[in-house]
Coordinates of C-alpha atoms in Angstrom, one line a residue:
M6 CA 111.6 -13.1 16.1
A7 CA 110.7 -16.7 17.5
L8 CA 107.5 -17.0 14.8
E9 CA 105.7 -20.0 15.1
S10 CA 106.4 -22.1 12.2
E11 CA 103.6 -22.5 10.9
I12 CA 102.5 -18.9 10.4
G13 CA 105.6 -19.1 7.7
L14 CA 107.8 -15.8 7.2
V15 CA 105.5 -12.2 6.6
G16 CA 107.2 -9.9 4.7
R17 CA 110.1 -11.6 3.5
D18 CA 109.1 -12.3 0.1
G19 CA 112.4 -10.9 -1.7
I20 CA 115.1 -12.6 0.5
T21 CA 113.0 -16.1 0.5
A22 CA 112.6 -15.5 -3.6
L23 CA 116.4 -15.5 -3.5
V24 CA 117.1 -18.3 -1.2
E25 CA 115.1 -20.5 -3.3
S26 CA 116.6 -19.6 -6.6
L27 CA 120.2 -20.0 -5.5
V28 CA 119.3 -23.2 -3.2
E29 CA 118.2 -25.2 -6.3
R30 CA 122.1 -26.4 -7.7
R31 CA 123.0 -25.4 -11.4
H32 CA 126.3 -26.7 -12.9
K33 CA 129.3 -23.5 -12.3
Q34 CA 126.9 -20.8 -10.6
P35 CA 128.8 -18.8 -8.3
L36 CA 126.5 -18.7 -4.8
P37 CA 126.7 -15.4 -3.2
V38 CA 127.1 -15.0 0.7
I39 CA 124.1 -13.4 1.9
V40 CA 124.0 -11.1 4.9
A41 CA 120.8 -10.1 6.1
F42 CA 120.7 -7.2 8.4
G43 CA 118.4 -5.5 10.1
P44 CA 117.5 -4.1 14.1
G45 CA 116.9 -6.8 16.8
G46 CA 113.7 -8.0 16.4
S47 CA 113.9 -7.6 12.6
G48 CA 113.0 -11.2 12.2
K49 CA 116.7 -12.8 11.5
T50 CA 116.9 -15.5 13.3
S51 CA 113.4 -16.7 12.0
L52 CA 114.4 -16.2 8.5
L53 CA 117.1 -18.5 9.2
D54 CA 114.9 -20.7 11.0
H55 CA 112.4 -20.8 7.7
V56 CA 115.1 -21.7 5.6
R57 CA 115.7 -24.5 7.7
R58 CA 112.4 -25.9 7.4
R59 CA 111.7 -25.2 4.4
Y60 CA 115.2 -26.9 2.7
R61 CA 115.3 -30.1 5.2
D62 CA 116.7 -32.8 2.7
A63 CA 119.7 -30.1 1.8
P64 CA 122.8 -30.8 4.1
T65 CA 122.4 -27.9 5.8
A66 CA 124.6 -26.5 9.1
K67 CA 123.3 -24.1 11.2
V68 CA 125.5 -22.7 14.7
D69 CA 124.1 -19.8 16.5
L70 CA 127.5 -17.7 17.4
D71 CA 125.2 -15.8 20.6
R72 CA 125.2 -19.1 21.9
A73 CA 128.7 -20.7 21.0
G74 CA 131.3 -20.5 23.6
S75 CA 134.1 -19.6 20.8
R76 CA 133.7 -18.0 17.4
S77 CA 136.8 -19.2 15.9
C78 CA 137.5 -20.6 12.7
K79 CA 138.2 -24.3 14.0
D80 CA 134.9 -24.0 16.6
I81 CA 132.8 -22.9 13.8
L82 CA 133.8 -25.5 10.9
D83 CA 133.8 -28.0 13.7
V84 CA 130.1 -27.5 14.5
A85 CA 129.3 -27.3 10.7
A86 CA 130.9 -30.3 10.3
E87 CA 129.4 -32.4 12.9
Q88 CA 126.1 -31.2 11.6
L89 CA 126.5 -31.5 8.0
R90 CA 128.4 -35.7 8.5
S91 CA 125.2 -36.1 10.5
C92 CA 122.8 -35.6 7.8
Q93 CA 121.5 -38.4 5.5
H94 CA 119.0 -38.5 3.0
A95 CA 118.1 -41.1 0.7
E96 CA 119.3 -39.7 -2.9
F97 CA 122.2 -37.7 -1.3
G98 CA 123.6 -40.0 1.2
R99 CA 126.1 -39.2 4.1
M100 CA 128.6 -36.4 3.9
R101 CA 132.2 -37.3 4.6
L102 CA 134.7 -34.0 5.3
P103 CA 138.7 -36.3 4.7
R104 CA 140.5 -32.7 3.6
Y105 CA 139.1 -31.3 7.0
D106 CA 139.7 -33.9 8.7
L107 CA 143.3 -33.6 7.8
A108 CA 143.4 -29.9 8.2
R109 CA 142.6 -30.2 11.7
L110 CA 145.7 -31.7 12.2
A111 CA 147.3 -28.4 11.5
L112 CA 146.4 -27.5 15.2
Y113 CA 148.2 -30.6 16.9
N114 CA 151.4 -29.7 18.8
E115 CA 154.1 -30.3 17.3
P116 CA 156.1 -33.4 18.6
A117 CA 159.8 -32.6 20.1
D118 CA 161.3 -36.2 18.5
D119 CA 160.8 -37.2 14.5
P120 CA 157.6 -34.9 13.8
H121 CA 157.8 -36.7 10.2
H122 CA 156.5 -40.4 12.1
R123 CA 154.2 -38.6 14.5
A124 CA 152.4 -36.9 11.2
R125 CA 152.1 -40.3 9.6
E126 CA 151.0 -41.6 12.1
L127 CA 148.1 -39.1 12.7
A128 CA 147.4 -39.0 9.0
A129 CA 146.7 -42.9 9.2
K130 CA 144.5 -42.6 12.5
Q131 CA 142.7 -40.0 11.2
M132 CA 142.1 -41.5 7.3
T133 CA 141.7 -44.9 8.8
R134 CA 137.8 -43.5 10.2
L135 CA 136.9 -43.2 6.5
V136 CA 137.3 -45.7 4.7
A137 CA 134.3 -48.7 4.4
V138 CA 136.0 -51.1 5.8
A139 CA 136.6 -49.2 9.1
D140 CA 132.8 -48.7 9.2
A141 CA 132.1 -52.3 8.7
A142 CA 135.1 -53.3 11.8
E143 CA 133.1 -50.9 14.2
V144 CA 129.9 -53.0 14.0
V145 CA 131.6 -56.4 13.9
E146 CA 132.7 -55.5 17.6
M147 CA 129.6 -54.4 18.5
L148 CA 128.5 -58.2 17.5
P149 CA 129.6 -60.9 20.5
P150 CA 130.5 -64.1 17.4
A151 CA 132.4 -61.2 15.8
Q152 CA 134.1 -59.3 18.3
G153 CA 138.0 -61.2 17.0
L154 CA 137.3 -60.4 13.3
G155 CA 136.6 -56.3 14.3
K156 CA 140.2 -56.8 16.3
V157 CA 141.7 -58.3 13.2
L158 CA 140.5 -55.9 10.7
R159 CA 141.2 -52.6 12.3
P160 CA 145.0 -53.0 13.2
L161 CA 145.5 -53.8 9.6
L162 CA 143.8 -51.2 7.9
L163 CA 145.3 -48.9 10.1
R164 CA 148.6 -50.4 8.4
L165 CA 147.5 -50.0 4.8
I166 CA 146.8 -46.7 5.3
G167 CA 150.0 -45.6 7.0
L168 CA 151.3 -47.1 3.9
A169 CA 149.3 -45.2 2.1
V170 CA 150.5 -42.2 3.7
I171 CA 154.1 -42.5 2.3
A172 CA 152.9 -44.7 -0.8
P173 CA 153.5 -42.6 -4.5
R174 CA 150.7 -41.3 -5.3
S175 CA 150.0 -43.7 -8.0
L176 CA 149.3 -46.3 -5.3
R177 CA 147.3 -44.9 -2.6
W178 CA 143.9 -45.5 -4.7
L179 CA 144.9 -49.1 -4.2
L180 CA 146.1 -48.5 -0.4
G181 CA 143.5 -47.0 1.0
G182 CA 140.9 -46.3 -2.1
P183 CA 140.1 -42.9 -3.6
R184 CA 139.0 -40.7 -0.8
V185 CA 142.3 -41.3 1.2
A186 CA 144.0 -40.6 -1.8
S187 CA 142.4 -37.5 -3.2
A188 CA 142.3 -36.2 0.4
L189 CA 146.0 -36.4 1.0
R190 CA 146.6 -35.1 -2.7
W191 CA 144.9 -31.8 -1.6
F192 CA 146.9 -31.3 1.5
E193 CA 150.0 -31.4 -0.4
N194 CA 149.1 -29.5 -3.1
Y195 CA 147.1 -26.9 -1.2
V196 CA 150.2 -26.2 1.3
G197 CA 152.9 -27.1 -1.9
H198 CA 151.0 -24.2 -3.4
E199 CA 149.4 -21.5 -1.1
L200 CA 152.2 -21.9 1.8
K201 CA 155.1 -23.0 0.2
S202 CA 155.5 -21.8 -2.9
G203 CA 155.0 -23.6 -5.8
Q204 CA 157.0 -26.5 -3.9
R205 CA 155.4 -30.3 -4.1
L206 CA 155.5 -32.2 -0.8
K207 CA 154.5 -35.0 0.9
F208 CA 152.4 -35.4 3.1
D209 CA 154.2 -35.5 6.4
A210 CA 156.3 -32.5 5.2
A211 CA 153.4 -30.8 4.7
L212 CA 151.5 -31.4 7.7
V213 CA 154.9 -30.6 9.6
H214 CA 155.0 -27.5 7.7
T215 CA 151.6 -26.4 9.3
W216 CA 152.8 -26.8 12.9
S217 CA 155.6 -25.2 12.1
L218 CA 153.4 -22.3 11.2
N219 CA 150.6 -22.7 14.2
R220 CA 153.8 -23.0 16.1
S221 CA 154.9 -19.4 14.9
G222 CA 151.2 -17.8 15.8
D223 CA 151.0 -17.5 12.3
T224 CA 147.0 -18.6 13.1
L225 CA 146.1 -16.8 9.6
E226 CA 147.0 -19.7 7.5
I227 CA 145.7 -22.3 9.1
D228 CA 142.5 -20.6 9.5
R229 CA 142.6 -20.3 5.8
L230 CA 143.4 -24.0 5.2
L231 CA 141.1 -25.1 7.3
V232 CA 138.1 -22.9 5.1
A233 CA 139.6 -23.9 2.0
A234 CA 139.2 -27.6 3.0
F235 CA 135.7 -27.5 4.4
L236 CA 134.8 -25.8 1.2
A237 CA 136.9 -28.3 -0.7
D238 CA 135.1 -31.1 0.8
I239 CA 131.7 -29.7 0.3
T240 CA 132.4 -29.8 -3.4
A241 CA 133.9 -32.6 -3.8
A242 CA 130.5 -34.1 -1.9
Y243 CA 129.3 -33.1 -5.4
R244 CA 131.6 -34.1 -8.1
F245 CA 130.2 -37.1 -10.2
R246 CA 126.9 -36.8 -8.1
G247 CA 125.2 -34.1 -9.9
C248 CA 122.1 -36.5 -11.1
Y249 CA 121.1 -37.3 -7.8
R250 CA 122.4 -34.6 -5.4
R251 CA 120.3 -31.2 -6.7
M252 CA 120.0 -29.2 -3.4
N253 CA 122.9 -26.9 -2.6
S254 CA 124.5 -27.1 0.5
L255 CA 123.5 -24.2 3.1
L256 CA 125.6 -22.8 5.9
L257 CA 123.2 -20.8 8.7
L258 CA 125.5 -18.1 11.1
D259 CA 122.9 -16.8 13.2
G260 CA 124.5 -13.5 15.3
A261 CA 127.7 -13.1 12.8
D262 CA 128.4 -9.3 14.3
L263 CA 130.1 -11.5 16.7
L264 CA 133.0 -13.0 14.1
D265 CA 135.1 -10.0 14.1
G266 CA 135.4 -10.3 17.9
I267 CA 134.4 -6.5 18.4
D268 CA 131.4 -5.2 20.0
S269 CA 129.1 -3.0 17.4
Y270 CA 128.2 -0.2 19.4
L271 CA 131.7 0.5 21.6
P272 CA 131.6 3.9 22.7
P273 CA 133.0 6.1 19.5
Q274 CA 135.5 7.5 22.2
R275 CA 138.5 6.3 19.7
P276 CA 138.4 4.9 15.7
R277 CA 136.5 1.2 15.6
P278 CA 138.9 -1.1 15.7
A279 CA 139.3 -3.0 12.3
A280 CA 138.3 -6.6 12.6
R281 CA 140.5 -9.5 13.1
A282 CA 141.6 -10.8 10.0
T283 CA 140.4 -14.2 11.3
D284 CA 136.9 -12.9 10.6
F285 CA 135.5 -16.9 9.5
L286 CA 133.2 -14.8 6.9
S287 CA 135.9 -12.6 5.1
L288 CA 138.0 -15.7 4.9
V289 CA 135.2 -17.6 3.0
A290 CA 134.5 -14.9 1.1
E291 CA 137.9 -14.9 0.0
R292 CA 138.2 -18.5 -0.8
R293 CA 135.1 -18.0 -2.9
V294 CA 137.4 -15.7 -5.2
K295 CA 139.4 -18.6 -6.1
E296 CA 136.5 -21.2 -6.1
P297 CA 133.0 -19.5 -7.1
H298 CA 131.6 -22.9 -8.0
V299 CA 131.8 -24.1 -4.3
P300 CA 128.2 -25.5 -4.3
L301 CA 127.5 -24.0 -0.7
L302 CA 125.4 -21.3 -0.1
V303 CA 126.0 -19.1 3.4
I304 CA 123.7 -16.7 4.9
A305 CA 124.4 -14.8 7.7
T306 CA 122.7 -12.4 10.0
K307 CA 124.4 -9.4 11.3
Q308 CA 122.5 -6.3 13.4
S309 CA 125.0 -3.8 11.9
A310 CA 125.1 -3.3 8.6
P311 CA 128.2 -5.8 6.5
S312 CA 131.1 -3.4 6.1
L313 CA 132.3 -5.1 2.7
P314 CA 136.5 -6.3 2.5
D315 CA 138.1 -5.1 -0.2
S316 CA 139.4 -8.9 -1.0
A317 CA 136.0 -10.2 -1.8
P318 CA 133.3 -7.3 -2.2
S319 CA 131.4 -9.4 -4.9
V320 CA 130.8 -12.0 -3.1
F321 CA 128.9 -10.4 -0.2
L322 CA 125.0 -9.6 -0.9
P323 CA 124.2 -7.6 1.6
V324 CA 119.4 -8.1 2.0
R325 CA 118.3 -5.2 4.5
L326 CA 115.4 -6.8 6.7
E327 CA 112.9 -4.0 6.2
P328 CA 110.0 -3.4 8.5
F329 CA 106.5 -4.8 7.6
T330 CA 104.4 -2.5 5.5
L331 CA 100.7 -1.7 6.9
A332 CA 99.5 -5.1 4.5
Q333 CA 101.9 -7.1 6.0
T334 CA 101.3 -5.8 9.7
R335 CA 97.2 -6.9 8.6
Q336 CA 98.9 -10.6 7.1
F337 CA 100.8 -11.1 10.3
L338 CA 97.6 -10.3 12.4
A339 CA 95.3 -12.2 9.9
E340 CA 98.5 -15.2 10.0
W341 CA 98.1 -15.1 14.1
N342 CA 94.6 -15.3 14.6
R343 CA 94.5 -18.1 11.8
T344 CA 97.0 -20.1 14.1
R345 CA 95.6 -19.5 17.6
N346 CA 91.6 -19.6 16.5
S347 CA 91.5 -15.6 18.0
T348 CA 88.5 -13.0 16.7
V349 CA 90.6 -9.9 17.9
E350 CA 90.8 -8.1 14.8
S351 CA 90.1 -4.9 13.2
E352 CA 90.7 -3.1 10.7
A353 CA 91.5 -0.2 13.5
L354 CA 93.3 -2.4 15.2
V355 CA 95.8 -3.3 12.1
E356 CA 96.2 0.8 12.1
E357 CA 96.9 1.3 15.8
L358 CA 100.1 -1.6 15.3
Q359 CA 101.5 0.1 12.9
E360 CA 101.1 3.5 13.7
V361 CA 102.5 2.6 17.2
T362 CA 104.9 -0.5 16.4
H363 CA 105.9 1.5 13.2
G364 CA 106.0 -2.0 11.3
H365 CA 109.0 -3.6 13.9
P366 CA 108.1 -7.2 13.7
L367 CA 109.0 -8.3 17.0
A368 CA 107.2 -4.9 18.4
V369 CA 104.1 -6.3 16.2
R370 CA 104.0 -10.2 18.0
L371 CA 103.9 -9.0 21.3
A372 CA 101.6 -5.7 20.3
I373 CA 99.6 -8.8 19.6
Q374 CA 99.8 -11.0 21.9
L375 CA 99.5 -8.7 24.6
V376 CA 96.5 -7.3 23.4
Q377 CA 94.4 -10.6 22.9
F378 CA 95.8 -11.8 26.8
V379 CA 94.4 -8.4 28.0
F380 CA 91.6 -8.4 25.8
A381 CA 90.6 -12.2 27.3
R382 CA 91.7 -10.6 31.0
D383 CA 89.3 -7.7 30.7
Q384 CA 87.5 -8.1 28.2
V385 CA 88.4 -4.4 27.1
L386 CA 90.6 -4.2 24.2
P387 CA 93.4 -1.9 25.4
S388 CA 95.3 0.5 23.3
V389 CA 98.5 -1.4 21.4
R390 CA 100.7 1.7 23.5
A391 CA 99.4 1.1 26.5
V392 CA 100.7 -3.2 26.4
F393 CA 104.2 -1.6 26.4
D394 CA 104.3 -1.3 30.2
E395 CA 103.1 -4.6 30.2
R396 CA 105.3 -7.8 30.7
L397 CA 106.5 -10.0 28.5
P398 CA 104.0 -12.9 27.9
V399 CA 105.0 -16.4 29.9
D400 CA 106.1 -18.0 26.7
E401 CA 108.2 -15.6 25.4
T402 CA 112.2 -17.5 25.1
T403 CA 114.2 -14.5 27.4
T404 CA 116.5 -14.5 30.4
F405 CA 114.6 -11.3 31.1
Q406 CA 111.3 -13.0 31.0
D407 CA 110.2 -10.0 34.3
A408 CA 110.6 -6.8 32.1
M409 CA 108.4 -4.9 30.3
V410 CA 107.5 -4.7 26.5
G411 CA 109.0 -1.8 26.0
D412 CA 112.4 -2.2 28.2
Y413 CA 112.7 -5.2 26.2
L414 CA 112.6 -4.0 23.1
L415 CA 114.8 -1.1 23.7
L416 CA 117.2 -4.1 24.7
R417 CA 116.6 -6.2 21.5
F418 CA 117.6 -3.1 19.5
F419 CA 120.8 -2.5 21.7
Q420 CA 122.3 -6.4 21.9
R421 CA 125.1 -6.1 20.4
I422 CA 126.5 -3.2 23.4
P423 CA 129.1 -4.8 25.7
G424 CA 128.4 -6.2 29.0
A425 CA 125.3 -6.8 31.1
E426 CA 122.2 -4.0 32.0
E427 CA 124.5 -2.6 34.8
M428 CA 127.6 -2.1 33.0
P429 CA 129.2 1.6 32.1
E430 CA 129.0 0.6 28.1
R431 CA 125.5 -0.3 27.9
E432 CA 124.5 2.3 30.4
A433 CA 126.3 5.4 28.8
A434 CA 125.2 4.0 25.5
R435 CA 122.1 4.6 26.1
E436 CA 122.4 7.8 27.9
I437 CA 123.7 9.1 24.6
F438 CA 121.6 7.7 22.8
A439 CA 118.6 9.2 24.5
R440 CA 119.6 12.5 23.4
L441 CA 120.4 11.8 19.9
A442 CA 116.8 10.1 20.0
A443 CA 115.4 14.2 20.3
P444 CA 116.0 16.0 17.5
R445 CA 114.4 14.9 14.1
L446 CA 117.4 14.6 11.9
L447 CA 120.7 13.9 13.3
D448 CA 123.4 16.5 11.4
R449 CA 126.9 16.8 12.2
H450 CA 126.4 20.4 14.7
V451 CA 123.6 18.4 16.8
I452 CA 125.6 15.0 16.9
R453 CA 128.4 17.8 18.2
A454 CA 126.5 19.4 20.4
L455 CA 124.6 16.2 22.4
L456 CA 128.0 13.9 22.3
P457 CA 130.3 14.6 25.7
S458 CA 133.5 16.7 25.3
T459 CA 135.6 13.3 25.4
W460 CA 133.6 11.7 22.1
S461 CA 134.8 11.7 19.3
A462 CA 131.2 13.3 16.7
E463 CA 133.3 12.0 14.2
N464 CA 133.5 8.4 15.4
M465 CA 129.9 8.5 16.1
R466 CA 129.0 9.5 12.5
A467 CA 131.2 6.7 11.2
L468 CA 129.2 4.5 14.1
L469 CA 125.6 5.8 13.0
A470 CA 126.5 4.7 9.4
Q471 CA 127.2 1.2 10.3
L472 CA 123.7 0.3 12.5
S473 CA 120.8 -0.8 11.3
F474 CA 118.3 1.4 13.1
V475 CA 119.8 4.2 11.3
S476 CA 119.0 5.3 8.1
Q477 CA 121.4 7.5 5.8
Q478 CA 119.8 10.9 4.0
G479 CA 122.6 12.2 2.5
D480 CA 125.0 13.7 5.4
N481 CA 122.3 13.5 8.0
F482 CA 121.1 10.4 9.8
V483 CA 117.7 9.5 11.1
L484 CA 117.2 6.7 14.4
H485 CA 114.6 4.4 13.8
P486 CA 110.8 6.0 15.0
L487 CA 110.3 2.8 17.5
L488 CA 113.4 3.4 18.7
R489 CA 112.7 7.1 19.7
D490 CA 109.9 6.1 20.8
L491 CA 111.6 3.9 23.3
L492 CA 113.8 6.3 24.7
A493 CA 111.8 8.8 24.7
R494 CA 110.9 8.4 28.2
R495 CA 114.4 7.1 28.7
L496 CA 115.5 11.3 28.2
R497 CA 112.6 12.2 30.4
E498 CA 113.6 10.2 33.4
V499 CA 116.8 12.2 33.2
P500 CA 116.7 15.1 36.6
E501 CA 115.9 18.2 35.3
D502 CA 119.4 19.9 36.8
Q503 CA 121.2 17.6 34.3
P504 CA 122.9 19.5 31.3
F505 CA 121.2 17.4 29.3
S506 CA 117.6 16.8 31.1
H507 CA 115.0 16.2 28.7
R508 CA 114.2 20.2 29.3
N509 CA 117.7 21.2 28.5
V510 CA 118.1 18.8 24.9
H511 CA 115.1 20.4 23.5
R512 CA 115.8 23.8 24.4
L513 CA 119.2 23.8 23.0
L514 CA 117.7 22.0 19.9
N515 CA 115.1 24.7 19.6
D516 CA 117.3 27.8 20.2
R517 CA 119.6 26.5 17.3
Y518 CA 116.6 25.6 15.0
D519 CA 114.9 29.5 15.7
S520 CA 118.4 30.9 15.0
L521 CA 118.8 28.8 11.4
G522 CA 115.2 30.0 10.7
Q523 CA 113.9 26.2 10.6
R524 CA 110.8 27.0 11.7
E525 CA 109.0 23.9 11.6
D526 CA 111.9 22.0 13.5
A527 CA 112.0 24.8 16.3
L528 CA 107.8 24.3 16.8
Y529 CA 108.5 20.9 17.1
H530 CA 111.1 21.0 19.9
A531 CA 108.5 23.8 20.9
L532 CA 105.6 20.9 21.7
A533 CA 108.1 18.6 23.4
L534 CA 108.9 21.4 25.9
G535 CA 105.0 22.0 26.4
E536 CA 105.2 25.6 24.5
V537 CA 101.8 24.9 23.0
H538 CA 101.2 28.8 22.0
L539 CA 104.1 28.9 19.9
V540 CA 102.4 26.7 17.7
A541 CA 99.2 28.1 18.0
H542 CA 100.4 31.2 16.8
R543 CA 102.2 30.1 14.1
L544 CA 98.3 28.0 13.0
R545 CA 96.3 30.8 13.6
P546 CA 96.4 32.4 10.3
H547 CA 95.0 29.4 8.4
V548 CA 92.4 28.8 11.3
D549 CA 91.0 32.3 11.2
E550 CA 90.9 32.2 7.4
R551 CA 88.9 28.8 7.6
S552 CA 91.7 27.2 5.7
D553 CA 92.4 23.5 6.1
R554 CA 96.1 23.7 5.9
W555 CA 96.7 24.1 9.8
I556 CA 96.5 20.5 9.7
A557 CA 99.0 19.3 6.7
E558 CA 101.4 21.9 9.0
L559 CA 100.8 20.9 11.9
A560 CA 101.1 17.1 10.7
A561 CA 104.7 18.5 9.4
I562 CA 105.8 19.6 12.8
A563 CA 104.9 17.3 14.9
E564 CA 105.8 14.1 12.7
A565 CA 109.1 12.6 12.8
P566 CA 110.6 11.9 9.7
M567 CA 110.6 7.6 9.2
P568 CA 113.3 5.1 7.8
P569 CA 113.1 4.1 3.8
G570 CA 110.8 1.1 4.0
E571 CA 108.2 2.6 6.4
G572 CA 105.3 4.6 4.5

């Protein structure tokens, strides 16, 4: 949900208060990995944008995984490291990441001849950039009168750092300075203790060992090294500086579903495969168990409910982004009108917005935009449901600019389905979910009856338990009411001669509930079939008694249950 920056963040008071309490640095405070999850359009990206604006003075890195070409640990950390290095504040200063720079050397190809010499040479070149004299040399080289001095300083510095790599630990501080000495010591300790069972190694031997791991395909250990180095650099940046570095650093990951390399909504003809062992978030959480006081607050967003790994379940803090309540929809409309100098506002409009959109934040915003646009064009206030057949506003940032609002919202719900619009996986998933949207409640029998014979009902149940647009009621499931409304048209478009057409699906469900004696559910599907006379027959005794009980009974027959938090 892309909101205007001046509107703020409506309906997210809980998670913003949580972030506020965690950003301020407190000594030895363990920080969780916050995973904010919700269906497409629930405000996940807006949340991260708000956090970035709100805490612009804190060292912050944001990685948009939907746009990232690669989602490996190295590429994510490279983007984060570059952004953190570019952060500069009068009190905080600049952040340098020498341990991570050294750890990246593990990704080099091992040379065929004299690998130890090559290791020392690479380390010297990498560490040269970290010393203050190196920065001075770069400046000097840009000044024509002193270019010769810069050419002298750099080779001398490279020689000193090269000696520091092979020198005893006690002399490194004199040769390379404290930053180089501590980075080299950390790398040696990590490889010796974590990868070589407690052995004490010199730097060149430690780097050569990581090359052998990389060559043998042990990418998991290399990724663990990169994550550990990155977190160690964050910790070191705050050491002895707590009096003026008062805010934790922030790492924001948008679209973290994509980290495990598996699309969330694969057609469940088979069990969902296990996530990759090198899932970045899992590795961060694994390291946070060993080093809980790293001053880095990680906030990730997902569309599916996060599955907590056995290695670090207590590190993750899942937060569901709930739909707007009626009061929050009213607040959003008021804020929108304030920023746009609009007068299209009434309690009837607020109630209609809530009823039609079910509080889905993106649907609320698009509906408000188009209601105001149509009103300005026709001088007639349109119904909210009617604007779902309008084209997207011209300022909506998307590649589907010509899409209708209803189709676009459906696309956002199914954003993680692999492939393009015409791909069989996406079409199959939409066809199946259109059937599953017909019943008010999905139990085992209904799921099995509505799936193709080649699909596993148990695998589908496992998938439904993960999806953020599905709520669970005991052993049963309920789809998001807005998604059900959007899919109803899809089901009506299925040709009547197909086995799972609109009429055949509702007839199957009507017969099932009728046989079970569940009259309200049976009549619900009778209404969908247009058999109004059955409902009238059920309500007639109450009408004849001139009792108002028929109103409540009709509401119970016609209304689909709403997931928690949408009352």
